[in-house]
CSV table of C-alpha atoms and ligand atoms in Angstrom, one decimal:
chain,number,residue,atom,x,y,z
A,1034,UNK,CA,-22.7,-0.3,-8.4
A,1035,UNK,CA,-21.8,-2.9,-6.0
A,1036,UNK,CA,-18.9,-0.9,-4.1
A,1037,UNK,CA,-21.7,1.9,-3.2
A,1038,UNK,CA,-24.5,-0.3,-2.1
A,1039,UNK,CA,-24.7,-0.9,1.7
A,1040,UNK,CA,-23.9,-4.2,2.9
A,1041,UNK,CA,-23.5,-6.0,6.4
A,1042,UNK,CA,-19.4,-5.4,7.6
A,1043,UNK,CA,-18.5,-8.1,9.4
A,1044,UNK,CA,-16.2,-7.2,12.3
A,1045,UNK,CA,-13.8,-9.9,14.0
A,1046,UNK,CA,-13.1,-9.7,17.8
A,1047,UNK,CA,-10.8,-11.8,19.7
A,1048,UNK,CA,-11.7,-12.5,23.0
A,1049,UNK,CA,-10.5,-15.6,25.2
A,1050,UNK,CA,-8.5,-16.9,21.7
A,1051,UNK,CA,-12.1,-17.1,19.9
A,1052,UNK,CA,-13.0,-15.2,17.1
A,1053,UNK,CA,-16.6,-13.1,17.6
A,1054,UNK,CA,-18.5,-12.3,14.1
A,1055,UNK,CA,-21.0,-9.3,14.6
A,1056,UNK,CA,-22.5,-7.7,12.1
A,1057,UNK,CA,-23.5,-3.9,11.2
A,1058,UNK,CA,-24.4,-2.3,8.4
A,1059,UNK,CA,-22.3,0.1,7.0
A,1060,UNK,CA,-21.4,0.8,3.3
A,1061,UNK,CA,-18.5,-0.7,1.7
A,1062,UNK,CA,-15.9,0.1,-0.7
A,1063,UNK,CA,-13.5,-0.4,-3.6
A,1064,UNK,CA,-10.0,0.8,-3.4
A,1065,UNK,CA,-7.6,0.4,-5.8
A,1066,UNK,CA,-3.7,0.3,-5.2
A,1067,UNK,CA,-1.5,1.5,-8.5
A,1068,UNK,CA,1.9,0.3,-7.8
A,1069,UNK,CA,0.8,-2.2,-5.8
A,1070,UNK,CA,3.8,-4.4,-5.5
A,1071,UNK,CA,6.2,-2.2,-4.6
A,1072,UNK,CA,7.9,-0.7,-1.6
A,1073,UNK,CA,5.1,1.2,-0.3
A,1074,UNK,CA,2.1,-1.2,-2.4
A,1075,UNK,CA,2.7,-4.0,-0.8
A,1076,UNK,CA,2.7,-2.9,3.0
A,1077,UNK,CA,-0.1,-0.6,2.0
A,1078,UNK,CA,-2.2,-3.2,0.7
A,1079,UNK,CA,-1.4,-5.5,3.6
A,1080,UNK,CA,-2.9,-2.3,5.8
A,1081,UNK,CA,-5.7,-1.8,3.0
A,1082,UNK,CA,-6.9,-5.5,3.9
A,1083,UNK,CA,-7.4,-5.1,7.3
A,1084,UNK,CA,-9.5,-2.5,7.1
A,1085,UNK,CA,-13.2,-3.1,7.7
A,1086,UNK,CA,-14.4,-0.1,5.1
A,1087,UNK,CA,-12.3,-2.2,2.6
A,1088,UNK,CA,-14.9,-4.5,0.1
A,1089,UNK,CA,-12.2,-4.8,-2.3
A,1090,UNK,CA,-8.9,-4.5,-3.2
A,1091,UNK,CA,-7.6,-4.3,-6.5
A,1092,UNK,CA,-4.1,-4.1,-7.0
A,1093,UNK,CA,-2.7,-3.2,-10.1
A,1094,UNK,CA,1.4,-3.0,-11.1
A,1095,UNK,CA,3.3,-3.7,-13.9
A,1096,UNK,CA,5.8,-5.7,-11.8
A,1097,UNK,CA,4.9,-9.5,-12.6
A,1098,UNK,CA,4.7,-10.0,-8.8
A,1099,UNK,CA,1.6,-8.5,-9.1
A,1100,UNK,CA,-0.8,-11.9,-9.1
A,1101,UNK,CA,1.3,-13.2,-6.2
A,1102,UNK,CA,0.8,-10.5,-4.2
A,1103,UNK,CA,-2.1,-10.4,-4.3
A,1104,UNK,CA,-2.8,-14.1,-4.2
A,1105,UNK,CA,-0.9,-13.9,-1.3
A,1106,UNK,CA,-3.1,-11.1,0.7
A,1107,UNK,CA,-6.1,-13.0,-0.2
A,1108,UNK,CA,-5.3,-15.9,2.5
A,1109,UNK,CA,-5.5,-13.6,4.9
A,1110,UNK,CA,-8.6,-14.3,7.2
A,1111,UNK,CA,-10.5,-10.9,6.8
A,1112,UNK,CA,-13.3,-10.2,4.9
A,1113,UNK,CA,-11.6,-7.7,1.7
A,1114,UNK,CA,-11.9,-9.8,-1.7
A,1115,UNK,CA,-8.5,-9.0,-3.0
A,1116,UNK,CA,-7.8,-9.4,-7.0
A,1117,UNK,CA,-4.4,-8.7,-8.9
A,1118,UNK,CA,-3.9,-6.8,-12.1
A,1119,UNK,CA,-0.5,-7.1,-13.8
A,1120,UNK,CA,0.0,-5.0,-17.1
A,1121,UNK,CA,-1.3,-1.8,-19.0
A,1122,UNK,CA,-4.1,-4.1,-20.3
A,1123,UNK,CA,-5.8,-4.7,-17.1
A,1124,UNK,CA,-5.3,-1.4,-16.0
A,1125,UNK,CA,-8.9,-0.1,-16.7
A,1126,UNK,CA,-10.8,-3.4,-15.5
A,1127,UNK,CA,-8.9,-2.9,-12.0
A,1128,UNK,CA,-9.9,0.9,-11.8
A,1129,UNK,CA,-13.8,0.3,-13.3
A,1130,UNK,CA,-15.9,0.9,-9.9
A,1131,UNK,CA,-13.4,2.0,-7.5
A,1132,UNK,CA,-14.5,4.5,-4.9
A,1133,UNK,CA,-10.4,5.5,-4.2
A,1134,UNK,CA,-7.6,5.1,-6.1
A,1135,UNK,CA,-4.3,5.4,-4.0
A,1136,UNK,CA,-1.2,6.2,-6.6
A,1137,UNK,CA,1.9,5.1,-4.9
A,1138,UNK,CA,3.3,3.7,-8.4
A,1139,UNK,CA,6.9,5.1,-9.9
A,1140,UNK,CA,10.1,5.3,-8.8
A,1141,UNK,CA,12.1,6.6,-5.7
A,1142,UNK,CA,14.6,8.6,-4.6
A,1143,UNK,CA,18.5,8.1,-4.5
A,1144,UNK,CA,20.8,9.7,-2.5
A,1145,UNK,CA,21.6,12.8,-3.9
A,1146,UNK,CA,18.5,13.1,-5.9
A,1147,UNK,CA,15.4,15.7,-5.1
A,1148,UNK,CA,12.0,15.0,-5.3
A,1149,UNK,CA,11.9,16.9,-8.5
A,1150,UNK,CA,14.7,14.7,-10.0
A,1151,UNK,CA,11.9,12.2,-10.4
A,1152,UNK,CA,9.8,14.5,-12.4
A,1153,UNK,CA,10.2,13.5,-16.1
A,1154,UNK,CA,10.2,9.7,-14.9
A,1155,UNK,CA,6.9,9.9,-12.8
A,1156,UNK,CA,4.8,12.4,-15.0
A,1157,UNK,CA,3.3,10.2,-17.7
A,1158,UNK,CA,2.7,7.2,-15.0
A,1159,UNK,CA,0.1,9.4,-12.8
A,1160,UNK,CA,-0.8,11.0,-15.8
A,1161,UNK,CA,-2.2,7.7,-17.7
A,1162,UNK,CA,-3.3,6.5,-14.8
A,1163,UNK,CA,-5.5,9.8,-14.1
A,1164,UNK,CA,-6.9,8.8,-17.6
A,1165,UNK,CA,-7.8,6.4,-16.9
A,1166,UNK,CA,-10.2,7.0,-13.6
A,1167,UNK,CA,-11.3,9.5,-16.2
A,1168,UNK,CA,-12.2,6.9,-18.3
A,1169,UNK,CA,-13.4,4.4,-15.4
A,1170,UNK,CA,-14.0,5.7,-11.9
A,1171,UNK,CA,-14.9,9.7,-12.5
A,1172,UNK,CA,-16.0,9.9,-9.4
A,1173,UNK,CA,-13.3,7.9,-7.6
A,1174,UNK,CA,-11.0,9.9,-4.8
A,1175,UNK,CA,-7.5,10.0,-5.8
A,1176,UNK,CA,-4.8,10.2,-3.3
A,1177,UNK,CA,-1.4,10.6,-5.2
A,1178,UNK,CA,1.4,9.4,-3.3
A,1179,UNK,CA,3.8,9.6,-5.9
A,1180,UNK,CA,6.8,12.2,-5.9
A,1181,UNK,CA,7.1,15.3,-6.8
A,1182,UNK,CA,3.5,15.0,-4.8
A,1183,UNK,CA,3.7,19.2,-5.6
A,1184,UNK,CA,3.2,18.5,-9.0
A,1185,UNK,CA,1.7,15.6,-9.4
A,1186,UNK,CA,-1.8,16.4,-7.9
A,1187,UNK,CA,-1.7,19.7,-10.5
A,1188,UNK,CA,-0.9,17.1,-13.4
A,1189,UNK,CA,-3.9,14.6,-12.2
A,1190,UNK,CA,-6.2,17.4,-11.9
A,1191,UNK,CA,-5.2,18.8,-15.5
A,1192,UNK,CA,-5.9,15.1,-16.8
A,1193,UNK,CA,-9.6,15.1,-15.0
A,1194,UNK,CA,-10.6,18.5,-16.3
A,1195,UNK,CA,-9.7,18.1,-19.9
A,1196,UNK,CA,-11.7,14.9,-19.8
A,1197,UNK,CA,-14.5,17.2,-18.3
A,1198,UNK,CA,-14.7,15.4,-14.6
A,1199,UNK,CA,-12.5,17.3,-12.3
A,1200,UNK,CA,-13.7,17.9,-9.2
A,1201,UNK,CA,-11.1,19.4,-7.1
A,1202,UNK,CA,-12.6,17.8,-3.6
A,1203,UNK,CA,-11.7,14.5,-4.9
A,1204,UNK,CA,-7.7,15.0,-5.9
A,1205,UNK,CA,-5.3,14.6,-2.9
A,1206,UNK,CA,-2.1,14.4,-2.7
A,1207,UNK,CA,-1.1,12.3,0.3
A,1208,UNK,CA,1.0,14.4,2.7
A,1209,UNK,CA,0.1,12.0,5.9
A,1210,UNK,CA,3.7,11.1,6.3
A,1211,UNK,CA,5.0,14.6,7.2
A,1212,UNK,CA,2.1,14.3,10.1
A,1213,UNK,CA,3.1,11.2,11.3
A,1214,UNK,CA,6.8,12.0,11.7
A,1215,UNK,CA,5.8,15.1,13.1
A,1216,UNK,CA,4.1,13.4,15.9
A,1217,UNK,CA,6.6,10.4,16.0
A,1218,UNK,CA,9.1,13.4,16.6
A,1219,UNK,CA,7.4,14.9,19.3
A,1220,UNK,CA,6.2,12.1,21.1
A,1221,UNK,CA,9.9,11.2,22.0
A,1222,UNK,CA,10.8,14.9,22.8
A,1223,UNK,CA,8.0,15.0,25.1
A,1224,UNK,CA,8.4,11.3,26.3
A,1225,UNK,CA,4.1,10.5,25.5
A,1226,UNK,CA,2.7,7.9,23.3
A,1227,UNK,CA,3.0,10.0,19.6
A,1228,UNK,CA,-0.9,9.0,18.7
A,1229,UNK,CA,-1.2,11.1,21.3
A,1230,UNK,CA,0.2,14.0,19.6
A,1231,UNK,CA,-1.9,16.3,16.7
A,1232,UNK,CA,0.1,19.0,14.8
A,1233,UNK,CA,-1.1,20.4,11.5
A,1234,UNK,CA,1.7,19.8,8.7
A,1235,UNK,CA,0.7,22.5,5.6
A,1236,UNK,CA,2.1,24.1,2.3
A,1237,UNK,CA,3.6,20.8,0.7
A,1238,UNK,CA,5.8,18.1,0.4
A,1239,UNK,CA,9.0,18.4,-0.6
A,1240,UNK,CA,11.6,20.5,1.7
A,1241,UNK,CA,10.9,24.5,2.5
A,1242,UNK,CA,7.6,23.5,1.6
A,1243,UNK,CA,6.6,21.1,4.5
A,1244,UNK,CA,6.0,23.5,6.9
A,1245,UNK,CA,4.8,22.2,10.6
A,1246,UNK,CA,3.3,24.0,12.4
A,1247,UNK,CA,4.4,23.6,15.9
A,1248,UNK,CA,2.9,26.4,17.8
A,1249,UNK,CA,-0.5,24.6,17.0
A,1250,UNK,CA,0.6,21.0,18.3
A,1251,UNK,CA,-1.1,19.7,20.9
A,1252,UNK,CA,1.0,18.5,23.2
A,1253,UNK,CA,3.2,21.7,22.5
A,1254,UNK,CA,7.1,19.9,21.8
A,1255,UNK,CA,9.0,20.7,24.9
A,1256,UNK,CA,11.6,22.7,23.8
A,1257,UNK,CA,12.8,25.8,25.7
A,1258,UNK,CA,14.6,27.7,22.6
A,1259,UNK,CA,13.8,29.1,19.1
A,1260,UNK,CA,17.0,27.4,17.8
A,1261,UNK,CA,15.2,24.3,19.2
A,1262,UNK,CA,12.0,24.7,17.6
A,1263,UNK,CA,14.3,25.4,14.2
A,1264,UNK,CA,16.3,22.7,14.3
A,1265,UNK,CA,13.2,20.5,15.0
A,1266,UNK,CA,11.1,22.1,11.9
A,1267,UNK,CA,14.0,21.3,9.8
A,1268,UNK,CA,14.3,17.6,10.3
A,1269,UNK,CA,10.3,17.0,10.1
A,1270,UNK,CA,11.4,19.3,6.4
A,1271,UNK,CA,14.3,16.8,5.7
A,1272,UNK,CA,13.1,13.5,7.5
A,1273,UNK,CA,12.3,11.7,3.3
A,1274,UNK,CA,15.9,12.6,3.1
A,1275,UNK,CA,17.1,11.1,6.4
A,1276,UNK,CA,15.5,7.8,5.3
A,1277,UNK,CA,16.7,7.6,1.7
A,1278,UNK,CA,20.5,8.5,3.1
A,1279,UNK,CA,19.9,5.8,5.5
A,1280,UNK,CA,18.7,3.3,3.2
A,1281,UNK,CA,21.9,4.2,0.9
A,1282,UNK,CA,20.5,3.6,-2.4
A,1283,UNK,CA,18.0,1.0,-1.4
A,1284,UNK,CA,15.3,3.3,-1.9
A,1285,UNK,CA,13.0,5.9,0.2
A,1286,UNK,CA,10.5,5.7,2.6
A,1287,UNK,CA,8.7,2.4,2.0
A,1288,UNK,CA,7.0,1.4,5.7
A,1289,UNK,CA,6.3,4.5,7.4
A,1290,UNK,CA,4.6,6.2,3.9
A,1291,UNK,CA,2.4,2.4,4.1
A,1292,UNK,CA,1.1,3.4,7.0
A,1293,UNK,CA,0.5,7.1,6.4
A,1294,UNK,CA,-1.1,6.3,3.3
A,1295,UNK,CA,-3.5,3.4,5.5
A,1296,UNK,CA,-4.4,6.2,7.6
A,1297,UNK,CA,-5.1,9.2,4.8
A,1298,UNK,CA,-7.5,6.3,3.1
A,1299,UNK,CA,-9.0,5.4,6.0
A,1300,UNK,CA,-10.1,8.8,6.8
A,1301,UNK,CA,-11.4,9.2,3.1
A,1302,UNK,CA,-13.3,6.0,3.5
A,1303,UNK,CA,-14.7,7.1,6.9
A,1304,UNK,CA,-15.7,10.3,5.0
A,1305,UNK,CA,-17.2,8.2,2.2
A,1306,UNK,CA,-19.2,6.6,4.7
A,1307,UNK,CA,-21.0,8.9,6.3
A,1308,UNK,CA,-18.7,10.1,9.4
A,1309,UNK,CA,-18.4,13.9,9.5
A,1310,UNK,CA,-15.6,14.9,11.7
A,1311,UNK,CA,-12.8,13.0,10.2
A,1312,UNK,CA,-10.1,15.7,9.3
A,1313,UNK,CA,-6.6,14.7,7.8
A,1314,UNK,CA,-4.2,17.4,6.3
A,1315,UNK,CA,-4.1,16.6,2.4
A,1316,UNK,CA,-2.5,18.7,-0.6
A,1317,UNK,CA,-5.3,20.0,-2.9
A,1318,UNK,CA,-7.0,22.8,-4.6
A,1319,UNK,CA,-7.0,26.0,-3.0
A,1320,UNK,CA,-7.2,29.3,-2.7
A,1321,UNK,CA,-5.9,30.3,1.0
A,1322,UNK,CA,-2.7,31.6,-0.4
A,1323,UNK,CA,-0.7,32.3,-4.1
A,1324,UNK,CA,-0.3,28.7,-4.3
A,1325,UNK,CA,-3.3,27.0,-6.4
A,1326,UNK,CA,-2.3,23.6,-4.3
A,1327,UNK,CA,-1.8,23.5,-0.9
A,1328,UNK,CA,-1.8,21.5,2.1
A,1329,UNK,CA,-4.0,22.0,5.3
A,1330,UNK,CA,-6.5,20.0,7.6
A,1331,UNK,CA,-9.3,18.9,5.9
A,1332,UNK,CA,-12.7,17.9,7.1
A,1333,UNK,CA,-13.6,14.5,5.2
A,1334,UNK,CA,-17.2,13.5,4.0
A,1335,UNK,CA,-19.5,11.7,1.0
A,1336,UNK,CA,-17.5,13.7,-1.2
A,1337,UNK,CA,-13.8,13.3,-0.2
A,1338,UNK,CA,-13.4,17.2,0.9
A,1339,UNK,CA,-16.2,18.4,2.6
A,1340,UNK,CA,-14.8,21.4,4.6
A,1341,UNK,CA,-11.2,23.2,4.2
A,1342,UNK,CA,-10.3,23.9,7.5
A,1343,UNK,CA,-7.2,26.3,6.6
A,1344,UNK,CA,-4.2,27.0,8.9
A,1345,UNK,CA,-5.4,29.2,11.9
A,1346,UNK,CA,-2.9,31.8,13.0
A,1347,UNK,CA,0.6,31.3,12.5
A,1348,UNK,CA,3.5,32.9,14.6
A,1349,UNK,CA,6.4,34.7,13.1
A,1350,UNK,CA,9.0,32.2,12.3
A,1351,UNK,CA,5.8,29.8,10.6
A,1352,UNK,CA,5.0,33.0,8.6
A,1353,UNK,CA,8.5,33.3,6.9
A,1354,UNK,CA,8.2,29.5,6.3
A,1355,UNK,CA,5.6,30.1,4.6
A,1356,UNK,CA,6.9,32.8,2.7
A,1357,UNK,CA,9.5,31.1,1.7
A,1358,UNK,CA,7.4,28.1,0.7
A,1359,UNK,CA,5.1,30.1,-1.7
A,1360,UNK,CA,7.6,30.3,-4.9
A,1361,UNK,CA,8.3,26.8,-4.9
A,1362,UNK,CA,5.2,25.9,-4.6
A,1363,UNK,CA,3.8,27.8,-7.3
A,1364,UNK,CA,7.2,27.0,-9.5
A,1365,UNK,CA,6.2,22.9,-8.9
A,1366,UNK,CA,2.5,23.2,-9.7
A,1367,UNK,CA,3.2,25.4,-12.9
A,1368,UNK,CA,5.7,22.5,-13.9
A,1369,UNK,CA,3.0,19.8,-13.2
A,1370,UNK,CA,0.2,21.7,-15.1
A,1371,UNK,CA,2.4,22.5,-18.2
A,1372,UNK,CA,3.3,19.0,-18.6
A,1373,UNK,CA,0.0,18.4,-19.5
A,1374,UNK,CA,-1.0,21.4,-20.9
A,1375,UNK,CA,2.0,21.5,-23.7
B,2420,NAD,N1,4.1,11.2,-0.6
B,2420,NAD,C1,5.0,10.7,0.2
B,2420,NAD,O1,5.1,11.1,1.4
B,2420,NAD,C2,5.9,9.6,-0.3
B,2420,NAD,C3,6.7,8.9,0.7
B,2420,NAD,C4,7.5,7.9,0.2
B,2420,NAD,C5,7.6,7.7,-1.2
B,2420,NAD,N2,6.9,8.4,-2.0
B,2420,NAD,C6,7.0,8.2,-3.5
B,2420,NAD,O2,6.2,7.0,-3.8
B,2420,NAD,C7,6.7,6.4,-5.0
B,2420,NAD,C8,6.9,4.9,-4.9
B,2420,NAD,O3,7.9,4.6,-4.0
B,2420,NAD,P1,8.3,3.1,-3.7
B,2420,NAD,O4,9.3,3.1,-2.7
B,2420,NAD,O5,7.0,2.3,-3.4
B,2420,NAD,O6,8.9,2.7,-5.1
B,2420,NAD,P2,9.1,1.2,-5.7
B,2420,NAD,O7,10.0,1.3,-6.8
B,2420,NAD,O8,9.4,0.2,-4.6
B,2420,NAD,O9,7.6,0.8,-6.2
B,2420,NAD,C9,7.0,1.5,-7.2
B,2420,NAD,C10,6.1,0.5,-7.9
B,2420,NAD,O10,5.5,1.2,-9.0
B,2420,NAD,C11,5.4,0.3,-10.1
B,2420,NAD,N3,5.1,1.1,-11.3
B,2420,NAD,C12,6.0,1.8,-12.1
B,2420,NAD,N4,5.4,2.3,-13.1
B,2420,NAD,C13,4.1,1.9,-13.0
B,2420,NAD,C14,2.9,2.2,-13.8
B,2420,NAD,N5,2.9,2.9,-14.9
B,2420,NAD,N6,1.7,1.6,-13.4
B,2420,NAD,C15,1.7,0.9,-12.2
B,2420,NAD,N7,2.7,0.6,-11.5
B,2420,NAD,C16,3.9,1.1,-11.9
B,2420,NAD,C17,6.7,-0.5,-10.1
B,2420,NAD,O11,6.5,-1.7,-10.8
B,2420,NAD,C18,6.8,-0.7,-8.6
B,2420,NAD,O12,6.3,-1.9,-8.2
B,2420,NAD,C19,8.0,7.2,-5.4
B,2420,NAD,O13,7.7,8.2,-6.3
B,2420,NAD,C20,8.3,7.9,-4.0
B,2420,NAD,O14,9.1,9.0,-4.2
B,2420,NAD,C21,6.1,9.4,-1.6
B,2421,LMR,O1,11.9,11.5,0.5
B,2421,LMR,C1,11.4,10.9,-0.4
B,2421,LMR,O2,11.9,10.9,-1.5
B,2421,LMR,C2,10.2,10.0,-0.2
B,2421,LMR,C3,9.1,10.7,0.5
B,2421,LMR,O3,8.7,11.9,-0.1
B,2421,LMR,C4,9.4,11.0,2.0
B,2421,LMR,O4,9.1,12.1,2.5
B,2421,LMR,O5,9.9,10.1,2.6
């Protein structure tokens, strides 16, 4: 399949205004966008074709934007071949031979909704679209972006192991953004660049279950109190909500979630290619607590998950987060997994 073979990646440097081609081989890859003109899509594709990894990008919506879009990312000067697919009938063509599949398609939040508000609306999208990577791409990596993300990944999964092709190291649900704002946060608490910043961000995504854990980051926040650290937890918990209030009906995170979702793919494709200590915290299979799905650093490889790193020692007040996190949790993925199971 062309997307696996090894071909020469052409990189571009810019030095004195000039543009420098070298070449070096490294494999190459397919990833395909569903939802791909949206809020999130179309910065994420933008992203998507700027990275090197990136062969080709298919971008698949129902919106009829779809062919402009993608016409449109395909004058820019970098080497991705990009290729629109509007409608269910090109769905499986733009999924045949991907090696990812990023899911950011269905809708979004309004003020005063939940996550789980957009349950029976997003449901049968990721689930048809999980049937058709059955159908297509068995082997792709899925990284569901989609909310509820806590039941979504279970519904994806359910799809992939009635059609007898579920492997649970290649179902994700994309938690990145929790990570990022985490380390945004502390990067102006601390006054240091935030990519300097690492915390791990585990359980799952949706309030009491995005738990950071701040007495692992590294720099530790600088914060003298416990009521500091609290109040701190709860807005990384809250920040989706602080964006769709801000917004005011306009939507929920669009930019931010782009380039979470840039970074989460770029760590699978590094994975894909051969790298062996790229580690990202993802929502997947699991069996480090009650919770069948959980988040947690993940080491990626040829296989999307190559190691599960878990969550290392937690201190008292992370421990009754976690606690309190378990029942929702395991109350969203029985949701996800009886919706397809009924
Ligand atoms: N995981 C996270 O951290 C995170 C962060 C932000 C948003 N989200 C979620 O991402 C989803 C998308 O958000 P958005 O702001 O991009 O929404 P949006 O409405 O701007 O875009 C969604 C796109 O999905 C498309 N779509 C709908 N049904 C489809 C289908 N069956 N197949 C293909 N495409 C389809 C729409 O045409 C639209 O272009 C929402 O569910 C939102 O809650 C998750
Ligand atoms: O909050 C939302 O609805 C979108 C997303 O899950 C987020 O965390 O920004």
């Amino acid at each position: 399949m062309f997307s696996r073979a090894v071909k020469p990646v052409v990189t571009v440097a810019i030095q004195n205004g000039a543009k420098n081609f070298s070449t070096s081989p490294e494999m190459l890859f397919k990833v395909m966008v569903a939802g791909a003109a949206g809020g999130i899509g179309q910065p994420l594709s933008l992203l998507l074709k700027q990275n090197p990894l990136v062969s080709n990008l298919a971008l698949y919506d129902l919106a009829p934007v779809t062919p402009g879009v993608a016409v449109d990312l395909s004058h820019m000067d970098t080497p991705a071949k990009v290729e629109g697919f509007q409608g269910a009938d090109k769905l499986d063509s733009a999924v045949k031979g991907a090696d990812v599949v990023v899911i950011p398609a269905g809708v979004p939040r309004k003020p005063g909704m939940t996550r789980d508000d957009l349950f029976n609306t997003n449901a049968s999208i990721v689930r048809d679209l999980a049937e058709c990577v059955a159908r297509n791409s068995p082997k792709a990596i899925v990284a569901i972006i989609t909310n509820p993300v806590n039941s979504m990944v279970p519904i994806a999964s359910e799809v992939l192991k009635k059609a007898g092709v579920y492997d649970p190291n290649r179902v994700l649900g994309v938690t990145t953004l929790d990570v990022v704002r985490a380390c945004s946060f502390i990067g102006t608490i601390n006054g240091v660049d935030p990519r300097s910043v690492s915390i791990p961000v585990i359980g799952g995504h949706s309030g009491v279950t995005i738990i950071p854990l701040l007495s692992q980051a590294n720099p530790k926040p600088k914060i003298s109190d416990q009521g500091k650290i609290e109040a701190l937890t709860k807005r990384i918990q809250e920040a989706g909500t602080e964006v769709v209030k801000a917004k005011a009906g306009g939507g929920s995170a669009t930019l931010s979630m782009a380039w979470a979702g840039a970074r989460l793919t770029n760590a699978i494709l590094r994975g894909l290619n051969g790298e062996s200590n790229v580690v990202e915290c993802a929502y997947v299979k699991s069996d480090l607590t009650e919770a069948t799905y959980f988040a947690n650093p993940l080491v990626f490889g040829k296989g999307g998950v190559a190691k599960n790193l878990g969550y290392g020692k937690l201190n008292a007040y992370e421990q009754a987060l976690l606690k309190a996190a378990i029942p929702e949790l395991k109350k969203n993925i029985a949701v996800g997994e009886k919706f397809v199971n009924k």
